[in-house]
Short mmCIF file of C-alpha atoms in Angstrom, two decimals:
data_model
loop_
_atom_site.label_atom_id
_atom_site.label_comp_id
_atom_site.label_asym_id
_atom_site.label_seq_id
_atom_site.Cartn_x
_atom_site.Cartn_y
_atom_site.Cartn_z
CA UNK A 1 4.82 -1.12 37.85
CA UNK A 2 1.91 -3.07 36.21
CA UNK A 3 -1.33 -1.06 36.53
CA UNK A 4 -4.65 -3.06 37.05
CA UNK A 5 -7.62 -1.35 35.51
CA UNK A 6 -10.72 -0.90 37.43
CA UNK A 7 -13.93 -2.38 35.99
CA UNK A 8 -15.22 1.13 35.44
CA UNK A 9 -12.00 2.28 33.66
CA UNK A 10 -12.14 -1.07 31.53
CA UNK A 11 -15.76 -0.12 30.55
CA UNK A 12 -14.45 3.15 29.57
CA UNK A 13 -11.88 1.67 27.34
CA UNK A 14 -14.37 -0.47 25.72
CA UNK A 15 -16.51 2.56 24.75
CA UNK A 16 -13.46 3.90 22.82
CA UNK A 17 -13.57 0.94 20.55
CA UNK A 18 -15.43 0.27 17.24
CA UNK A 19 -14.03 -2.99 15.67
CA UNK A 20 -15.75 -5.35 13.43
CA UNK A 21 -18.62 -7.62 14.73
CA UNK A 22 -17.41 -10.47 12.56
CA UNK A 23 -14.35 -10.77 14.73
CA UNK A 24 -16.45 -12.18 17.53
CA UNK A 25 -18.47 -14.46 15.33
CA UNK A 26 -15.22 -15.92 14.07
CA UNK A 27 -13.93 -16.36 17.47
CA UNK A 28 -17.07 -17.91 18.83
CA UNK A 29 -15.60 -21.29 18.68
CA UNK A 30 -12.34 -20.32 20.28
CA UNK A 31 -11.81 -21.41 23.78
CA UNK A 32 -11.59 -18.64 26.45
CA UNK A 33 -8.14 -16.96 26.75
CA UNK A 34 -7.95 -15.80 30.31
CA UNK A 35 -4.37 -14.38 30.23
CA UNK A 36 -1.48 -13.56 28.00
CA UNK A 37 1.98 -12.63 29.38
CA UNK A 38 3.93 -9.97 27.38
CA UNK A 39 7.63 -10.90 27.14
CA UNK A 40 9.31 -7.76 25.87
CA UNK A 41 12.65 -8.06 24.14
CA UNK A 42 13.16 -4.52 23.22
CA UNK A 43 16.33 -4.29 25.11
CA UNK A 44 17.79 -7.42 23.47
CA UNK A 45 16.34 -8.28 20.08
CA UNK A 46 15.26 -4.81 19.60
CA UNK A 47 18.68 -3.37 20.22
CA UNK A 48 20.07 -5.91 17.61
CA UNK A 49 18.31 -3.69 14.99
CA UNK A 50 21.09 -2.27 12.65
CA UNK A 51 21.90 1.26 13.87
CA UNK A 52 20.77 0.92 17.42
CA UNK A 53 23.30 0.79 20.24
CA UNK A 54 21.95 1.55 23.83
CA UNK A 55 24.04 2.69 26.91
CA UNK A 56 23.41 1.32 30.15
CA UNK A 57 21.53 4.44 31.12
CA UNK A 58 19.53 4.02 27.96
CA UNK A 59 18.60 0.55 28.80
CA UNK A 60 17.54 1.39 32.43
CA UNK A 61 15.32 4.30 31.21
CA UNK A 62 13.62 2.12 28.72
CA UNK A 63 13.25 -0.69 31.20
CA UNK A 64 11.56 1.44 33.71
CA UNK A 65 9.08 2.77 31.13
CA UNK A 66 8.24 -0.64 29.91
CA UNK A 67 7.83 -1.88 33.54
CA UNK A 68 5.59 1.11 34.19
CA UNK A 69 3.66 0.07 30.96
CA UNK A 70 3.01 -3.21 32.59
CA UNK A 71 5.02 -5.89 30.59
CA UNK A 72 5.53 -9.23 32.54
CA UNK A 73 8.95 -10.25 31.42
CA UNK A 74 11.90 -8.04 30.37
CA UNK A 75 14.60 -9.67 28.30
CA UNK A 76 17.44 -7.19 29.31
CA UNK A 77 20.24 -8.56 27.31
CA UNK A 78 22.55 -11.34 26.40
CA UNK A 79 24.80 -11.89 29.47
CA UNK A 80 27.41 -14.01 27.60
CA UNK A 81 28.02 -11.26 25.08
CA UNK A 82 30.19 -9.08 27.22
CA UNK A 83 30.88 -7.34 30.72
CA UNK A 84 28.77 -4.59 29.55
CA UNK A 85 25.64 -6.61 29.21
CA UNK A 86 26.39 -8.27 32.67
CA UNK A 87 26.57 -4.94 34.36
CA UNK A 88 23.27 -3.82 32.59
CA UNK A 89 21.47 -6.92 33.70
CA UNK A 90 22.78 -6.45 37.20
CA UNK A 91 21.61 -2.92 37.23
CA UNK A 92 18.19 -3.98 36.10
CA UNK A 93 17.86 -6.41 38.80
CA UNK A 94 18.70 -3.74 41.40
CA UNK A 95 15.95 -1.30 39.83
CA UNK A 96 13.01 -2.47 41.77
CA UNK A 97 11.15 -3.69 38.70
CA UNK A 98 7.83 -5.54 38.90
CA UNK A 99 8.52 -7.45 35.67
CA UNK A 100 10.90 -10.40 35.76
CA UNK A 101 14.23 -9.71 34.23
CA UNK A 102 15.60 -12.42 31.73
CA UNK A 103 18.72 -13.05 29.87
CA UNK A 104 19.33 -14.76 26.64
CA UNK A 105 21.76 -17.69 26.63
CA UNK A 106 22.84 -20.14 24.05
CA UNK A 107 22.76 -23.91 25.07
CA UNK A 108 26.26 -23.35 26.40
CA UNK A 109 27.30 -24.07 30.12
CA UNK A 110 29.42 -20.80 30.22
CA UNK A 111 26.34 -18.86 28.87
CA UNK A 112 24.29 -20.05 31.78
CA UNK A 113 27.17 -19.18 34.24
CA UNK A 114 27.31 -15.76 32.91
CA UNK A 115 23.41 -15.32 33.63
CA UNK A 116 24.09 -16.57 37.06
CA UNK A 117 26.78 -14.00 37.85
CA UNK A 118 24.26 -11.24 37.25
CA UNK A 119 21.76 -12.22 39.81
CA UNK A 120 19.11 -12.52 37.18
CA UNK A 121 16.41 -15.28 37.88
CA UNK A 122 15.23 -16.35 34.52
CA UNK A 123 17.01 -17.41 31.44
CA UNK A 124 15.87 -17.74 27.77
CA UNK A 125 18.02 -20.33 26.23
CA UNK A 126 17.95 -21.60 22.66
CA UNK A 127 19.41 -23.96 19.98
CA UNK A 128 18.39 -24.47 16.43
CA UNK A 129 16.26 -27.39 15.38
CA UNK A 130 15.95 -26.86 11.60
CA UNK A 131 17.90 -29.05 9.20
CA UNK A 132 19.16 -25.88 7.73
CA UNK A 133 20.66 -24.47 10.88
CA UNK A 134 21.79 -27.94 12.21
CA UNK A 135 23.73 -28.63 9.03
CA UNK A 136 25.13 -25.22 8.15
CA UNK A 137 25.47 -23.19 11.48
CA UNK A 138 25.74 -25.87 14.32
CA UNK A 139 27.20 -28.75 12.32
CA UNK A 140 25.46 -31.07 14.77
CA UNK A 141 23.61 -34.10 14.30
CA UNK A 142 19.84 -33.99 15.52
CA UNK A 143 20.84 -36.35 18.34
CA UNK A 144 23.54 -33.90 19.66
CA UNK A 145 21.10 -30.90 19.39
CA UNK A 146 18.50 -32.74 21.74
CA UNK A 147 21.11 -33.92 24.03
CA UNK A 148 22.64 -30.31 24.50
CA UNK A 149 19.16 -28.80 24.83
CA UNK A 150 18.29 -31.19 27.75
CA UNK A 151 21.75 -30.86 29.40
CA UNK A 152 21.43 -27.05 29.50
CA UNK A 153 17.91 -27.00 30.77
CA UNK A 154 18.82 -29.43 33.50
CA UNK A 155 21.85 -27.35 34.44
CA UNK A 156 19.94 -24.17 34.57
CA UNK A 157 17.18 -25.64 36.63
CA UNK A 158 19.79 -27.32 39.01
CA UNK A 159 21.07 -23.84 39.58
CA UNK A 160 17.67 -22.26 40.63
CA UNK A 161 16.93 -20.33 37.14
CA UNK A 162 13.45 -20.20 35.73
CA UNK A 163 14.03 -21.57 32.04
CA UNK A 164 12.21 -20.76 28.83
CA UNK A 165 13.53 -22.81 26.03
CA UNK A 166 13.43 -21.95 22.30
CA UNK A 167 13.72 -24.10 19.27
CA UNK A 168 15.41 -21.48 16.96
CA UNK A 169 14.16 -21.63 13.40
CA UNK A 170 11.12 -23.66 14.58
CA UNK A 171 8.82 -22.69 11.77
CA UNK A 172 11.25 -24.45 9.38
CA UNK A 173 11.95 -27.44 11.71
CA UNK A 174 10.71 -31.05 11.25
CA UNK A 175 7.67 -31.33 13.53
CA UNK A 176 8.39 -34.82 14.94
CA UNK A 177 11.93 -34.06 15.77
CA UNK A 178 10.88 -30.68 17.30
CA UNK A 179 8.41 -32.61 19.44
CA UNK A 180 11.01 -35.05 20.49
CA UNK A 181 13.22 -32.23 21.77
CA UNK A 182 10.46 -30.55 23.52
CA UNK A 183 9.45 -33.83 25.26
CA UNK A 184 13.16 -34.08 26.36
CA UNK A 185 13.32 -30.31 27.79
CA UNK A 186 10.04 -30.67 29.43
CA UNK A 187 11.14 -33.80 31.28
CA UNK A 188 14.11 -31.77 32.34
CA UNK A 189 11.96 -29.33 34.01
CA UNK A 190 11.61 -26.40 31.65
CA UNK A 191 9.25 -23.71 32.73
CA UNK A 192 8.06 -22.62 29.29
CA UNK A 193 8.71 -23.19 25.68
CA UNK A 194 9.08 -20.72 23.00
CA UNK A 195 8.36 -21.09 19.22
CA UNK A 196 10.34 -18.63 17.23
CA UNK A 197 9.55 -17.69 13.62
CA UNK A 198 13.15 -16.75 13.26
CA UNK A 199 13.11 -15.51 9.58
CA UNK A 200 9.17 -14.60 9.50
CA UNK A 201 8.26 -17.18 6.98
CA UNK A 202 5.06 -18.73 8.44
CA UNK A 203 1.55 -17.64 7.82
CA UNK A 204 -1.08 -17.14 10.57
CA UNK A 205 -3.16 -20.21 9.55
CA UNK A 206 0.05 -22.36 9.57
CA UNK A 207 1.19 -20.89 12.85
CA UNK A 208 -2.26 -21.76 14.35
CA UNK A 209 -1.74 -25.21 13.00
CA UNK A 210 1.89 -25.49 14.45
CA UNK A 211 0.87 -24.47 17.98
CA UNK A 212 -2.13 -26.65 17.98
CA UNK A 213 0.10 -29.65 17.08
CA UNK A 214 2.75 -28.85 19.78
CA UNK A 215 0.03 -28.38 22.59
CA UNK A 216 -0.51 -32.13 22.06
CA UNK A 217 3.04 -32.68 23.31
CA UNK A 218 3.83 -29.59 25.34
CA UNK A 219 2.15 -29.29 28.77
CA UNK A 220 4.17 -26.29 30.09
CA UNK A 221 3.06 -22.60 28.92
CA UNK A 222 3.83 -21.95 25.23
CA UNK A 223 5.44 -18.80 24.00
CA UNK A 224 5.80 -17.34 20.50
CA UNK A 225 8.49 -15.05 19.05
CA UNK A 226 7.65 -13.64 15.53
CA UNK A 227 9.65 -11.58 13.15
CA UNK A 228 8.22 -9.44 10.49
CA UNK A 229 10.37 -10.34 7.32
CA UNK A 230 7.02 -11.13 5.38
CA UNK A 231 4.87 -8.39 7.20
CA UNK A 232 3.20 -11.02 9.39
CA UNK A 233 4.65 -10.81 12.74
CA UNK A 234 1.81 -9.51 14.62
CA UNK A 235 -0.80 -11.59 12.74
CA UNK A 236 1.20 -14.71 13.48
CA UNK A 237 1.54 -13.71 17.06
CA UNK A 238 -2.35 -13.34 17.48
CA UNK A 239 -2.81 -16.51 15.50
CA UNK A 240 -0.47 -18.29 18.07
CA UNK A 241 -2.40 -17.01 21.09
CA UNK A 242 -5.58 -17.86 19.40
CA UNK A 243 -4.37 -21.51 19.09
CA UNK A 244 -3.31 -21.53 22.80
CA UNK A 245 0.04 -19.89 23.29
CA UNK A 246 0.00 -17.80 26.53
CA UNK A 247 3.44 -15.81 26.35
CA UNK A 248 4.05 -13.35 23.47
CA UNK A 249 7.62 -11.97 22.54
CA UNK A 250 7.35 -8.37 21.29
CA UNK A 251 9.37 -5.25 20.96
CA UNK A 252 8.24 -1.66 21.35
CA UNK A 253 7.62 0.10 17.92
CA UNK A 254 8.18 -3.31 16.28
CA UNK A 255 12.01 -2.74 16.26
CA UNK A 256 14.28 -5.68 15.99
CA UNK A 257 16.72 -7.52 13.54
CA UNK A 258 16.34 -6.98 9.82
CA UNK A 259 12.38 -5.85 9.44
CA UNK A 260 11.86 -6.27 13.17
CA UNK A 261 9.83 -8.19 15.79
CA UNK A 262 6.03 -8.37 16.49
CA UNK A 263 5.28 -4.79 17.79
CA UNK A 264 4.15 -4.63 21.40
CA UNK A 265 1.66 -1.78 20.80
CA UNK A 266 -0.08 -3.71 18.02
CA UNK A 267 -0.12 -7.04 19.82
CA UNK A 268 -1.59 -5.34 22.94
CA UNK A 269 -4.26 -3.18 21.32
CA UNK A 270 -5.47 -6.33 19.01
CA UNK A 271 -5.71 -8.51 22.18
CA UNK A 272 -7.80 -5.87 24.02
CA UNK A 273 -9.96 -4.81 21.11
CA UNK A 274 -10.68 -8.36 19.78
CA UNK A 275 -10.25 -10.72 22.70
CA UNK A 276 -10.92 -8.49 25.72
CA UNK A 277 -7.56 -9.18 27.08
CA UNK A 278 -5.68 -6.22 28.63
CA UNK A 279 -1.93 -6.97 28.83
CA UNK A 280 -0.58 -3.48 29.62
CA UNK A 281 -1.62 0.01 30.79
CA UNK A 282 -3.29 1.02 27.39
CA UNK A 283 -2.91 4.86 28.08
CA UNK A 284 0.79 4.62 28.46
CA UNK A 285 1.48 2.93 24.96
CA UNK A 286 1.89 6.24 23.13
CA UNK A 287 4.33 8.04 25.53
CA UNK A 288 6.25 4.72 25.96
CA UNK A 289 6.59 4.42 22.12
CA UNK A 290 7.90 7.99 21.88
CA UNK A 291 10.46 7.52 24.57
CA UNK A 292 11.79 4.41 22.84
CA UNK A 293 11.78 6.34 19.47
CA UNK A 294 13.79 9.07 21.01
CA UNK A 295 16.37 7.09 22.92
CA UNK A 296 16.95 4.52 19.93
CA UNK A 297 16.84 7.13 17.34
CA UNK A 298 14.87 4.66 15.20
CA UNK A 299 12.29 6.86 13.60
CA UNK A 300 8.74 5.56 13.14
CA UNK A 301 7.14 5.57 9.85
CA UNK A 302 4.32 8.02 9.46
CA UNK A 303 1.91 5.25 8.61
CA UNK A 304 3.03 3.01 11.62
CA UNK A 305 -0.06 1.53 13.12
CA UNK A 306 -1.13 2.77 16.57
CA UNK A 307 1.68 5.14 17.15
CA UNK A 308 2.70 6.61 13.80
CA UNK A 309 2.16 10.34 13.26
CA UNK A 310 -0.60 9.53 10.79
CA UNK A 311 -2.47 6.91 12.89
CA UNK A 312 -5.07 9.45 14.03
CA UNK A 313 -4.34 12.09 11.39
CA UNK A 314 -7.16 13.21 9.04
CA UNK A 315 -7.06 15.32 5.96
CA UNK A 316 -9.59 14.13 3.43
CA UNK A 317 -12.71 16.38 3.57
CA UNK A 318 -15.06 13.43 3.79
CA UNK A 319 -13.32 11.59 6.57
CA UNK A 320 -12.84 14.81 8.62
CA UNK A 321 -16.53 15.52 8.27
CA UNK A 322 -17.28 11.95 9.72
CA UNK A 323 -14.59 12.23 12.41
CA UNK A 324 -16.04 15.60 13.77
CA UNK A 325 -19.37 14.11 14.04
CA UNK A 326 -18.22 10.82 15.67
CA UNK A 327 -14.52 10.02 15.56
CA UNK A 328 -15.26 6.20 15.34
CA UNK A 329 -16.64 6.74 11.94
CA UNK A 330 -12.93 6.76 10.74
CA UNK A 331 -11.08 5.45 13.60
CA UNK A 332 -11.13 1.66 14.93
CA UNK A 333 -10.63 3.21 18.44
CA UNK A 334 -10.19 6.52 20.05
CA UNK A 335 -6.61 7.89 20.18
CA UNK A 336 -6.77 8.69 23.81
CA UNK A 337 -7.23 4.87 24.59
CA UNK A 338 -3.48 4.54 23.81
CA UNK A 339 -2.44 8.00 25.13
CA UNK A 340 -2.27 9.60 21.64
CA UNK A 341 -4.03 12.76 20.10
CA UNK A 342 -6.04 13.23 17.07
CA UNK A 343 -4.79 15.61 14.36
CA UNK A 344 -6.93 17.27 11.67
CA UNK A 345 -4.50 17.96 9.02
CA UNK A 346 -4.79 20.91 6.67
CA UNK A 347 -3.55 20.05 3.19
CA UNK A 348 -4.41 19.37 -0.45
CA UNK A 349 -7.19 17.00 0.42
CA UNK A 350 -8.86 19.16 3.14
CA UNK A 351 -12.41 20.14 2.87
CA UNK A 352 -14.45 23.09 4.13
CA UNK A 353 -15.50 21.15 7.23
CA UNK A 354 -11.97 20.34 8.36
CA UNK A 355 -10.89 23.92 7.74
CA UNK A 356 -13.69 25.41 9.66
CA UNK A 357 -13.24 23.07 12.33
CA UNK A 358 -9.63 24.13 12.75
CA UNK A 359 -10.56 27.68 12.72
CA UNK A 360 -12.97 27.15 15.50
CA UNK A 361 -10.48 25.23 17.55
CA UNK A 362 -8.12 28.24 17.01
CA UNK A 363 -10.86 30.63 17.97
CA UNK A 364 -10.79 32.34 14.64
CA UNK A 365 -13.94 34.05 13.39
CA UNK A 366 -13.58 33.88 9.72
CA UNK A 367 -16.40 35.24 7.31
CA UNK A 368 -18.25 32.17 5.84
CA UNK A 369 -18.46 33.96 2.42
CA UNK A 370 -14.67 34.03 2.10
CA UNK A 371 -14.24 30.21 3.07
CA UNK A 372 -14.20 29.17 -0.65
CA UNK A 373 -11.13 31.59 -1.33
CA UNK A 374 -9.52 30.19 1.85
CA UNK A 375 -9.92 26.71 0.67
CA UNK A 376 -8.80 27.56 -2.70
CA UNK A 377 -5.63 29.23 -1.35
CA UNK A 378 -4.83 26.36 0.96
CA UNK A 379 -5.09 23.78 -1.87
CA UNK A 380 -2.87 25.96 -4.07
CA UNK A 381 -0.15 26.03 -1.43
CA UNK A 382 -0.52 22.31 -0.53
CA UNK A 383 -0.51 21.01 -4.04
CA UNK A 384 3.00 19.48 -3.75
CA UNK A 385 1.98 17.69 -0.55
CA UNK A 386 2.80 20.55 1.75
CA UNK A 387 1.00 20.10 5.25
CA UNK A 388 -0.09 23.53 6.79
CA UNK A 389 0.45 24.05 10.49
CA UNK A 390 -1.64 26.27 12.62
CA UNK A 391 0.86 29.16 12.42
CA UNK A 392 0.82 29.10 8.59
CA UNK A 393 -3.13 28.85 8.64
CA UNK A 394 -3.16 32.00 10.67
CA UNK A 395 -0.94 33.82 8.18
CA UNK A 396 -3.02 32.69 5.27
CA UNK A 397 -6.29 33.73 7.00
CA UNK A 398 -4.81 37.10 8.02
CA UNK A 399 -3.66 37.74 4.41
CA UNK A 400 -7.15 36.96 2.93
CA UNK A 401 -8.83 39.17 5.49
CA UNK A 402 -6.36 42.06 4.86
CA UNK A 403 -6.94 41.68 1.08
CA UNK A 404 -10.76 42.19 1.56
CA UNK A 405 -10.11 45.89 1.72
CA UNK A 406 -8.83 45.91 -1.94
CA UNK A 407 -11.85 46.30 -4.41
CA UNK A 408 -11.22 44.80 -7.75
CA UNK A 409 -8.00 44.70 -9.73
CA UNK A 410 -6.63 47.29 -11.95
CA UNK A 411 -3.28 45.77 -12.65
CA UNK A 412 -2.88 42.04 -13.45
CA UNK A 413 0.51 40.04 -13.87
CA UNK A 414 0.01 38.05 -17.11
CA UNK A 415 3.55 36.60 -17.35
CA UNK A 416 6.73 36.38 -15.19
CA UNK A 417 10.03 34.70 -16.28
CA UNK A 418 13.10 34.85 -14.05
CA UNK A 419 16.60 33.51 -14.97
CA UNK A 420 19.01 33.13 -12.11
CA UNK A 421 21.84 30.90 -10.98
CA UNK A 422 25.44 30.94 -9.50
CA UNK A 423 27.72 33.35 -11.54
CA UNK A 424 24.61 34.45 -13.54
CA UNK A 425 23.13 38.08 -13.40
CA UNK A 426 19.53 37.51 -12.49
CA UNK A 427 17.18 38.65 -15.07
CA UNK A 428 13.36 39.07 -15.05
CA UNK A 429 10.78 39.54 -17.76
CA UNK A 430 7.15 40.64 -16.89
CA UNK A 431 3.96 41.27 -18.83
CA UNK A 432 1.28 43.26 -16.97
CA UNK A 433 -2.00 44.49 -18.20
CA UNK A 434 -3.23 48.01 -16.63
CA UNK A 435 -6.96 48.59 -17.00
CA UNK A 436 -7.30 51.42 -19.78
CA UNK A 437 -3.73 51.29 -20.92
CA UNK A 438 -3.37 47.71 -22.12
CA UNK A 439 -0.32 45.38 -22.00
CA UNK A 440 3.19 46.30 -21.06
CA UNK A 441 6.22 44.05 -21.12
CA UNK A 442 9.52 44.88 -19.37
CA UNK A 443 12.89 43.29 -18.67
CA UNK A 444 15.37 44.08 -15.92
CA UNK A 445 18.31 42.72 -13.88
CA UNK A 446 18.77 42.72 -10.29
CA UNK A 447 20.71 41.44 -7.29
CA UNK A 448 19.14 38.12 -7.08
CA UNK A 449 15.78 37.00 -8.51
CA UNK A 450 13.42 38.85 -6.24
CA UNK A 451 15.28 42.17 -6.99
CA UNK A 452 15.17 41.47 -10.69
CA UNK A 453 11.49 40.68 -10.74
CA UNK A 454 10.65 43.89 -8.69
CA UNK A 455 12.69 46.03 -11.01
CA UNK A 456 10.94 44.67 -14.01
CA UNK A 457 7.46 45.30 -12.50
CA UNK A 458 8.67 48.84 -11.49
CA UNK A 459 9.84 49.29 -15.21
CA UNK A 460 6.44 48.18 -16.55
CA UNK A 461 4.36 50.32 -14.15
CA UNK A 462 6.34 53.41 -13.39
CA UNK A 463 10.11 53.96 -13.42
CA UNK A 464 9.72 56.45 -10.47
CA UNK A 465 8.03 53.71 -8.26
CA UNK A 466 10.26 52.92 -5.32
CA UNK A 467 10.47 50.10 -2.73
CA UNK A 468 10.46 51.71 0.70
CA UNK A 469 10.27 48.53 2.75
CA UNK A 470 10.58 44.86 2.14
CA UNK A 471 10.03 42.24 4.86
CA UNK A 472 10.25 38.47 4.40
CA UNK A 473 9.17 35.90 7.09
CA UNK A 474 9.36 32.19 7.15
CA UNK A 475 6.49 31.22 9.29
CA UNK A 476 7.75 28.06 10.78
CA UNK A 477 11.54 28.41 10.20
CA UNK A 478 11.56 25.14 8.23
CA UNK A 479 12.73 24.88 4.80
CA UNK A 480 9.27 24.09 3.54
CA UNK A 481 7.70 26.85 5.51
CA UNK A 482 5.20 29.27 4.00
CA UNK A 483 6.63 32.57 3.59
CA UNK A 484 4.99 35.99 4.27
CA UNK A 485 6.13 39.01 2.34
CA UNK A 486 5.16 42.54 3.18
CA UNK A 487 6.14 45.49 1.07
CA UNK A 488 5.71 49.17 1.24
CA UNK A 489 6.00 51.03 -2.16
CA UNK A 490 5.90 54.75 -3.13
CA UNK A 491 4.72 56.51 -6.30
CA UNK A 492 2.81 53.80 -7.94
CA UNK A 493 0.98 56.59 -9.83
CA UNK A 494 3.69 59.11 -9.38
CA UNK A 495 1.81 61.15 -6.66
CA UNK A 496 4.07 60.40 -3.80
CA UNK A 497 1.67 58.18 -1.98
CA UNK A 498 2.71 55.03 -0.03
CA UNK A 499 0.99 51.59 -0.60
CA UNK A 500 1.43 48.35 1.43
CA UNK A 501 0.98 44.93 -0.02
CA UNK A 502 1.22 41.39 1.55
CA UNK A 503 1.10 37.86 0.24
CA UNK A 504 1.89 34.46 1.47
CA UNK A 505 3.08 31.38 -0.37
CA UNK A 506 5.84 28.71 -0.76
CA UNK A 507 8.25 30.43 -3.44
CA UNK A 508 9.87 33.55 -2.17
CA UNK A 509 10.07 35.10 -5.69
CA UNK A 510 6.52 34.50 -6.54
CA UNK A 511 5.31 35.52 -3.02
CA UNK A 512 7.31 38.74 -3.35
CA UNK A 513 5.88 39.50 -6.80
CA UNK A 514 2.33 38.80 -5.33
CA UNK A 515 2.94 41.32 -2.45
CA UNK A 516 4.22 43.89 -5.00
CA UNK A 517 1.06 43.50 -7.20
CA UNK A 518 -1.11 43.70 -4.20
CA UNK A 519 0.55 47.15 -3.14
CA UNK A 520 0.00 48.35 -6.76
CA UNK A 521 -3.63 47.36 -6.87
CA UNK A 522 -4.24 48.80 -3.40
CA UNK A 523 -2.86 52.16 -4.74
CA UNK A 524 -5.12 52.15 -7.84
CA UNK A 525 -7.98 51.24 -5.54
CA UNK A 526 -7.24 54.21 -3.15
CA UNK A 527 -7.68 56.66 -6.22
CA UNK A 528 -10.82 54.75 -7.43
CA UNK A 529 -12.39 54.74 -4.02
CA UNK A 530 -11.48 58.20 -3.15
#
């Protein structure tokens, strides 16, 4: 169901925006654009993306979500392509949707009959008008193409259908011929005319020119259907609306053939932010995007505008500082406007402000004097691009706070080399420095690289040292998770005392060795502080 925003809620949405003032200056000469209809083709052109195959249930779920989002027209399928498509279109007609349900059809009588059999009241019919398509695909003369276009529009209108006609490959068609065809279908009673950039080759300025020229001939509403082969689908759609088109074909998440179609969410946000035109319920964009992503299995790129996981994620210390003061410093609009959430990411580029902000959000009171140590540890762990989630941050913090009880370092690990592999006996060589005793180097084998490294350390420190307990945890359970190792050792100094060591890190062997060294130093500290 299309949701009409109250004037108060519209004002609240406007407060979430911080776009360029030059947009309005550039648009000052553009006539008022009162309304733009969203023609959603996620269920037809979107499904044609390689790898997407939707069941009837899938299509109905997506259709209901898009209808709730507020799209005006739903292109539910291609009736002539099979009985399954007919059944889906019939089911959509019985789903009590506010949006008009439309079917694609070629300029063929049997295609129109297939649409009529579903009970759908609108047809989007097309025929190619470019020389390239007429010669190599249709093998028809321009005269035959125009005759067929007019015939089908007349037939569809005579049978009570609302008709939108498309000149396929319009942006590579001869302008005069295209105008001639459009005059013919207009005289035949067409309700709207669509201009497709079928292979995504036009530029925004050229699209504006083309729509402007066609408006001299076309008196019915103009629509635009843009593909993203050159990365300009959304820009071309906006340019067409700027020039007078009032219907825009889109797909949720920009899915579609090859590189996809103009993304619904990007078109909707641009129209609202820069033209003040609200085409859908903005707050439902994020949830609808996620639903389509789950059902289609077509994963979004992290940097996808509006709905990608990084759209409102901040890691850089400078950016986070600004966002924490006022989010609009580094966001064009607030994420809640489109039903999304902001994420302050902890990683290699994080600064003290972002880490402190995350700690505050988690309710952790962390000593300010130890913040540089925490920042250093995080940057070390995240050097390979690792993003640290809340659970891992808690473990790192806990480990640093726990280490505060150790005063100074008596034993340092200078070198560690581990040789391991399939059908290879794991061997480790370590060099340690013990205060007052100098350097010691030892080599040992073990059952795996961790055991070999621990055995080498024991040999270098004290042969009677024993491992009483070893515990390893992968914090998130993922393959790139930070691991936490806790060890309990005995006889570090040959007096029967127990010592516990803890460490966190990405590499299991290194983290295990760090935990071992922590336990050894805690034992030396016990004696020194006694």
